[in-house]
Amino acid sequence: MVTENAGIIKLDYDFTNGFVKKIRRFNKNNGLKEHAITTSILHNNMLWYATENGALGSIKENSVTHYSNVLKQNTPINSIVFNNKKLYLGTLGSGIWSTDSNQINKLKPLNTSFLSSLNVYQILFDENNNLWVGSEKGLDKLTLKKSTIVKSTHYNANDGFIGIETSLNTAVKSFDTNLWFG
């Protein structure tokens, strides 16, 4: 469980008998440098998290790795997604950043001229490797080639959205490849 201000809690749950066997808390006393967590994602048996101060971290088993100020600016990171060995971060006010997933400290911003807003609330890849970006202005579908945006299509009220603003981290791809956005 990832909380907004109380760190991360790992539950070892016995699904057969229906009870919690063990609780492990990750906070400032055992490796978590910040408690203001904005988003998280499970990837390769690791829990990745980001903070409102622009930090990124991961927890593998019970070991915390923390990367402070990965964007070299105090910018909240709202969304995390991995695709084809690349890491993508959506930020509040600074667009999307990416890097090879093994080079966390080499994040670079994507070209912001293709985005309808620099306030990224959600990011998601579809089965064709298009990057979908939600913001307060609707959705942008980005076509990428080697982490470079080559085309952008914007969707808003004119395309059938009842309300155009997307909600923070409410995008999922279902098993039938449909995309759902809150």
PDB file of C-alpha atoms in Angstrom:
ATOM      1  CA  MET A   1       0.000   0.000   0.000  1.00  0.00           C
ATOM      2  CA  VAL A   2       1.358   3.365  -1.018  1.00  0.00           C
ATOM      3  CA  THR A   3       0.128   6.261   1.063  1.00  0.00           C
ATOM      4  CA  GLU A   4       0.147   9.971   0.391  1.00  0.00           C
ATOM      5  CA  ASN A   5       1.999  10.986   3.551  1.00  0.00           C
ATOM      6  CA  ALA A   6       2.767   7.888   5.650  1.00  0.00           C
ATOM      7  CA  GLY A   7       5.206   6.014   3.434  1.00  0.00           C
ATOM      8  CA  ILE A   8       4.729   2.542   1.998  1.00  0.00           C
ATOM      9  CA  ILE A   9       3.312  -0.500   3.748  1.00  0.00           C
ATOM     10  CA  LYS A  10       4.013  -4.048   2.547  1.00  0.00           C
ATOM     11  CA  LEU A  11       1.564  -6.721   3.656  1.00  0.00           C
ATOM     12  CA  ASP A  12       2.456 -10.402   3.542  1.00  0.00           C
ATOM     13  CA  TYR A  13      -1.055 -11.765   3.102  1.00  0.00           C
ATOM     14  CA  ASP A  14      -2.164 -15.374   3.443  1.00  0.00           C
ATOM     15  CA  PHE A  15      -4.866 -15.628   0.772  1.00  0.00           C
ATOM     16  CA  THR A  16      -5.727 -19.223   1.696  1.00  0.00           C
ATOM     17  CA  ASN A  17      -6.586 -18.433   5.301  1.00  0.00           C
ATOM     18  CA  GLY A  18      -7.501 -14.768   4.835  1.00  0.00           C
ATOM     19  CA  PHE A  19      -5.166 -12.896   7.174  1.00  0.00           C
ATOM     20  CA  VAL A  20      -2.089 -10.668   7.200  1.00  0.00           C
ATOM     21  CA  LYS A  21       0.969 -12.629   8.336  1.00  0.00           C
ATOM     22  CA  LYS A  22       3.443  -9.754   8.422  1.00  0.00           C
ATOM     23  CA  ILE A  23       3.492  -5.978   8.025  1.00  0.00           C
ATOM     24  CA  ARG A  24       6.585  -4.106   6.876  1.00  0.00           C
ATOM     25  CA  ARG A  25       6.641  -0.301   6.882  1.00  0.00           C
ATOM     26  CA  PHE A  26       8.924   1.728   4.671  1.00  0.00           C
ATOM     27  CA  ASN A  27       9.452   5.230   5.991  1.00  0.00           C
ATOM     28  CA  LYS A  28      12.254   7.656   6.811  1.00  0.00           C
ATOM     29  CA  ASN A  29      13.620   5.249   9.424  1.00  0.00           C
ATOM     30  CA  ASN A  30      14.439   2.508   6.913  1.00  0.00           C
ATOM     31  CA  GLY A  31      15.374   4.029   3.549  1.00  0.00           C
ATOM     32  CA  LEU A  32      12.385   6.014   2.324  1.00  0.00           C
ATOM     33  CA  LYS A  33      13.650   9.588   2.110  1.00  0.00           C
ATOM     34  CA  GLU A  34      10.274  11.243   1.451  1.00  0.00           C
ATOM     35  CA  HIS A  35       6.688  10.469   2.430  1.00  0.00           C
ATOM     36  CA  ALA A  36       4.864  12.688  -0.100  1.00  0.00           C
ATOM     37  CA  ILE A  37       4.380   9.929  -2.690  1.00  0.00           C
ATOM     38  CA  THR A  38       2.399  10.869  -5.783  1.00  0.00           C
ATOM     39  CA  THR A  39       2.378   7.628  -7.775  1.00  0.00           C
ATOM     40  CA  SER A  40       3.628   4.046  -7.859  1.00  0.00           C
ATOM     41  CA  ILE A  41       3.855   1.098 -10.232  1.00  0.00           C
ATOM     42  CA  LEU A  42       4.938  -2.530 -10.036  1.00  0.00           C
ATOM     43  CA  HIS A  43       7.576  -3.437 -12.636  1.00  0.00           C
ATOM     44  CA  ASN A  44       9.964  -6.434 -12.754  1.00  0.00           C
ATOM     45  CA  ASN A  45       9.150  -7.482  -9.168  1.00  0.00           C
ATOM     46  CA  MET A  46       9.926  -3.998  -7.900  1.00  0.00           C
ATOM     47  CA  LEU A  47       7.685  -1.274  -6.571  1.00  0.00           C
ATOM     48  CA  TRP A  48       8.619   2.057  -8.178  1.00  0.00           C
ATOM     49  CA  TYR A  49       7.413   5.273  -6.571  1.00  0.00           C
ATOM     50  CA  ALA A  50       7.700   8.999  -7.245  1.00  0.00           C
ATOM     51  CA  THR A  51       7.248  12.041  -5.053  1.00  0.00           C
ATOM     52  CA  GLU A  52       5.932  15.578  -5.199  1.00  0.00           C
ATOM     53  CA  ASN A  53       9.539  16.824  -4.882  1.00  0.00           C
ATOM     54  CA  GLY A  54      10.707  15.108  -8.078  1.00  0.00           C
ATOM     55  CA  ALA A  55      12.320  12.062  -6.501  1.00  0.00           C
ATOM     56  CA  LEU A  56      12.081   8.511  -7.793  1.00  0.00           C
ATOM     57  CA  GLY A  57      12.686   5.302  -5.912  1.00  0.00           C
ATOM     58  CA  SER A  58      12.218   1.570  -5.927  1.00  0.00           C
ATOM     59  CA  ILE A  59      11.753  -1.215  -3.420  1.00  0.00           C
ATOM     60  CA  LYS A  60      12.943  -4.701  -4.278  1.00  0.00           C
ATOM     61  CA  GLU A  61      12.204  -7.290  -1.615  1.00  0.00           C
ATOM     62  CA  ASN A  62      12.931  -5.128   1.451  1.00  0.00           C
ATOM     63  CA  SER A  63      15.642  -2.876   0.059  1.00  0.00           C
ATOM     64  CA  VAL A  64      14.934   0.768  -0.844  1.00  0.00           C
ATOM     65  CA  THR A  65      16.825   2.598  -3.588  1.00  0.00           C
ATOM     66  CA  HIS A  66      16.145   6.337  -3.686  1.00  0.00           C
ATOM     67  CA  TYR A  67      17.053   8.818  -6.435  1.00  0.00           C
ATOM     68  CA  SER A  68      16.660  12.413  -5.274  1.00  0.00           C
ATOM     69  CA  ASN A  69      15.745  15.189  -7.695  1.00  0.00           C
ATOM     70  CA  VAL A  70      16.042  13.064 -10.854  1.00  0.00           C
ATOM     71  CA  LEU A  71      14.689  15.891 -13.050  1.00  0.00           C
ATOM     72  CA  LYS A  72      17.141  18.452 -11.617  1.00  0.00           C
ATOM     73  CA  GLN A  73      14.165  20.634 -10.686  1.00  0.00           C
ATOM     74  CA  ASN A  74      11.568  20.602  -7.940  1.00  0.00           C
ATOM     75  CA  THR A  75       8.744  19.174 -10.072  1.00  0.00           C
ATOM     76  CA  PRO A  76       6.121  16.681  -8.877  1.00  0.00           C
ATOM     77  CA  ILE A  77       6.182  13.385 -10.758  1.00  0.00           C
ATOM     78  CA  ASN A  78       2.580  12.258 -11.329  1.00  0.00           C
ATOM     79  CA  SER A  79       2.963   9.132 -13.457  1.00  0.00           C
ATOM     80  CA  ILE A  80       5.427   6.323 -14.144  1.00  0.00           C
ATOM     81  CA  VAL A  81       5.380   3.849 -17.018  1.00  0.00           C
ATOM     82  CA  PHE A  82       7.923   1.422 -18.487  1.00  0.00           C
ATOM     83  CA  ASN A  83       7.937   0.446 -22.161  1.00  0.00           C
ATOM     84  CA  ASN A  84      10.602  -1.376 -24.210  1.00  0.00           C
ATOM     85  CA  LYS A  85      13.301  -0.963 -21.537  1.00  0.00           C
ATOM     86  CA  LYS A  86      12.532   2.755 -21.290  1.00  0.00           C
ATOM     87  CA  LEU A  87      11.229   4.657 -18.298  1.00  0.00           C
ATOM     88  CA  TYR A  88       8.744   7.501 -18.832  1.00  0.00           C
ATOM     89  CA  LEU A  89       7.703  10.006 -16.176  1.00  0.00           C
ATOM     90  CA  GLY A  90       4.747  12.379 -16.386  1.00  0.00           C
ATOM     91  CA  THR A  91       5.157  15.573 -14.387  1.00  0.00           C
ATOM     92  CA  LEU A  92       3.077  18.437 -13.099  1.00  0.00           C
ATOM     93  CA  GLY A  93       4.237  21.402 -15.182  1.00  0.00           C
ATOM     94  CA  SER A  94       7.235  19.928 -17.024  1.00  0.00           C
ATOM     95  CA  GLY A  95       5.691  17.430 -19.454  1.00  0.00           C
ATOM     96  CA  ILE A  96       7.134  13.950 -20.005  1.00  0.00           C
ATOM     97  CA  TRP A  97      10.675  12.774 -19.336  1.00  0.00           C
ATOM     98  CA  SER A  98      12.336   9.527 -20.425  1.00  0.00           C
ATOM     99  CA  THR A  99      15.503   7.481 -20.195  1.00  0.00           C
ATOM    100  CA  ASP A 100      16.745   3.933 -20.503  1.00  0.00           C
ATOM    101  CA  SER A 101      15.424   2.087 -17.457  1.00  0.00           C
ATOM    102  CA  ASN A 102      18.984   1.378 -16.261  1.00  0.00           C
ATOM    103  CA  GLN A 103      20.075   5.050 -16.496  1.00  0.00           C
ATOM    104  CA  ILE A 104      17.763   6.784 -14.026  1.00  0.00           C
ATOM    105  CA  ASN A 105      19.996   9.833 -13.612  1.00  0.00           C
ATOM    106  CA  LYS A 106      19.976  10.595 -17.360  1.00  0.00           C
ATOM    107  CA  LEU A 107      16.327  11.603 -17.752  1.00  0.00           C
ATOM    108  CA  LYS A 108      15.584  14.015 -20.605  1.00  0.00           C
ATOM    109  CA  PRO A 109      12.349  15.835 -21.448  1.00  0.00           C
ATOM    110  CA  LEU A 110      10.357  14.873 -24.537  1.00  0.00           C
ATOM    111  CA  ASN A 111       9.485  17.629 -26.997  1.00  0.00           C
ATOM    112  CA  THR A 112       6.738  19.598 -25.260  1.00  0.00           C
ATOM    113  CA  SER A 113       5.396  21.191 -28.455  1.00  0.00           C
ATOM    114  CA  PHE A 114       3.401  18.002 -29.137  1.00  0.00           C
ATOM    115  CA  LEU A 115       1.583  18.122 -25.773  1.00  0.00           C
ATOM    116  CA  SER A 116      -1.682  19.982 -25.207  1.00  0.00           C
ATOM    117  CA  SER A 117      -0.574  20.567 -21.590  1.00  0.00           C
ATOM    118  CA  LEU A 118       2.594  20.239 -19.526  1.00  0.00           C
ATOM    119  CA  ASN A 119       0.461  18.990 -16.605  1.00  0.00           C
ATOM    120  CA  VAL A 120       0.575  15.234 -17.096  1.00  0.00           C
ATOM    121  CA  TYR A 121      -1.977  13.370 -14.965  1.00  0.00           C
ATOM    122  CA  GLN A 122      -1.635   9.914 -16.518  1.00  0.00           C
ATOM    123  CA  ILE A 123       0.477   8.077 -19.093  1.00  0.00           C
ATOM    124  CA  LEU A 124      -0.151   4.724 -20.726  1.00  0.00           C
ATOM    125  CA  PHE A 125       1.191   2.777 -23.699  1.00  0.00           C
ATOM    126  CA  ASP A 126      -1.159   0.875 -26.000  1.00  0.00           C
ATOM    127  CA  GLU A 127      -0.388  -2.347 -27.893  1.00  0.00           C
ATOM    128  CA  ASN A 128       1.002  -0.313 -30.833  1.00  0.00           C
ATOM    129  CA  ASN A 129       3.494   1.554 -28.615  1.00  0.00           C
ATOM    130  CA  ASN A 130       1.537   4.805 -28.786  1.00  0.00           C
ATOM    131  CA  LEU A 131       1.858   6.854 -25.628  1.00  0.00           C
ATOM    132  CA  TRP A 132      -1.444   8.199 -24.291  1.00  0.00           C
ATOM    133  CA  VAL A 133      -1.153  11.267 -22.081  1.00  0.00           C
ATOM    134  CA  GLY A 134      -3.982  12.594 -19.918  1.00  0.00           C
ATOM    135  CA  SER A 135      -4.141  16.161 -18.634  1.00  0.00           C
ATOM    136  CA  GLU A 136      -6.602  18.877 -17.664  1.00  0.00           C
ATOM    137  CA  LYS A 137      -7.159  19.444 -21.394  1.00  0.00           C
ATOM    138  CA  GLY A 138      -8.074  15.877 -22.404  1.00  0.00           C
ATOM    139  CA  LEU A 139      -5.934  13.165 -24.003  1.00  0.00           C
ATOM    140  CA  ASP A 140      -2.963  13.259 -26.341  1.00  0.00           C
ATOM    141  CA  LYS A 141      -2.049  10.190 -28.374  1.00  0.00           C
ATOM    142  CA  LEU A 142       1.677  10.363 -29.144  1.00  0.00           C
ATOM    143  CA  THR A 143       3.418   8.310 -31.800  1.00  0.00           C
ATOM    144  CA  LEU A 144       7.048   7.744 -30.840  1.00  0.00           C
ATOM    145  CA  LYS A 145      10.132   6.639 -32.719  1.00  0.00           C
ATOM    146  CA  LYS A 146      13.104   5.938 -30.447  1.00  0.00           C
ATOM    147  CA  SER A 147      11.616   8.086 -27.654  1.00  0.00           C
ATOM    148  CA  THR A 148      11.067  10.996 -30.024  1.00  0.00           C
ATOM    149  CA  ILE A 149       7.531  12.208 -30.665  1.00  0.00           C
ATOM    150  CA  VAL A 150       6.754  12.173 -34.383  1.00  0.00           C
ATOM    151  CA  LYS A 151       2.982  12.716 -34.285  1.00  0.00           C
ATOM    152  CA  SER A 152       0.345  13.886 -31.837  1.00  0.00           C
ATOM    153  CA  THR A 153      -3.445  13.585 -31.896  1.00  0.00           C
ATOM    154  CA  HIS A 154      -5.489  15.468 -29.306  1.00  0.00           C
ATOM    155  CA  TYR A 155      -8.871  14.274 -27.970  1.00  0.00           C
ATOM    156  CA  ASN A 156     -11.286  16.480 -25.993  1.00  0.00           C
ATOM    157  CA  ALA A 157     -14.988  17.414 -25.778  1.00  0.00           C
ATOM    158  CA  ASN A 158     -15.200  17.664 -29.585  1.00  0.00           C
ATOM    159  CA  ASP A 159     -14.404  13.945 -29.717  1.00  0.00           C
ATOM    160  CA  GLY A 160     -17.093  12.841 -27.268  1.00  0.00           C
ATOM    161  CA  PHE A 161     -15.558  13.426 -23.854  1.00  0.00           C
ATOM    162  CA  ILE A 162     -18.251  14.543 -21.422  1.00  0.00           C
ATOM    163  CA  GLY A 163     -15.625  16.211 -19.260  1.00  0.00           C
ATOM    164  CA  ILE A 164     -12.199  16.815 -20.731  1.00  0.00           C
ATOM    165  CA  GLU A 165     -10.026  16.753 -17.602  1.00  0.00           C
ATOM    166  CA  THR A 166      -8.533  13.339 -16.821  1.00  0.00           C
ATOM    167  CA  SER A 167      -7.982  12.118 -13.273  1.00  0.00           C
ATOM    168  CA  LEU A 168      -4.620  11.398 -11.720  1.00  0.00           C
ATOM    169  CA  ASN A 169      -3.384   7.866 -12.537  1.00  0.00           C
ATOM    170  CA  THR A 170      -6.706   6.421 -13.653  1.00  0.00           C
ATOM    171  CA  ALA A 171      -5.664   4.964 -17.009  1.00  0.00           C
ATOM    172  CA  VAL A 172      -5.592   1.198 -17.605  1.00  0.00           C
ATOM    173  CA  LYS A 173      -5.296  -1.163 -20.544  1.00  0.00           C
ATOM    174  CA  SER A 174      -7.707  -4.076 -20.297  1.00  0.00           C
ATOM    175  CA  PHE A 175      -6.897  -7.609 -21.447  1.00  0.00           C
ATOM    176  CA  ASP A 176      -8.906  -7.057 -24.635  1.00  0.00           C
ATOM    177  CA  THR A 177      -6.606  -4.070 -25.431  1.00  0.00           C
ATOM    178  CA  ASN A 178      -9.244  -1.429 -24.698  1.00  0.00           C
ATOM    179  CA  LEU A 179      -7.930   1.687 -22.983  1.00  0.00           C
ATOM    180  CA  TRP A 180      -9.875   3.192 -20.092  1.00  0.00           C
ATOM    181  CA  PHE A 181      -9.322   6.708 -18.769  1.00  0.00           C
ATOM    182  CA  GLY A 182     -10.832   8.333 -15.689  1.00  0.00           C
TER     183      GLY A 182
END
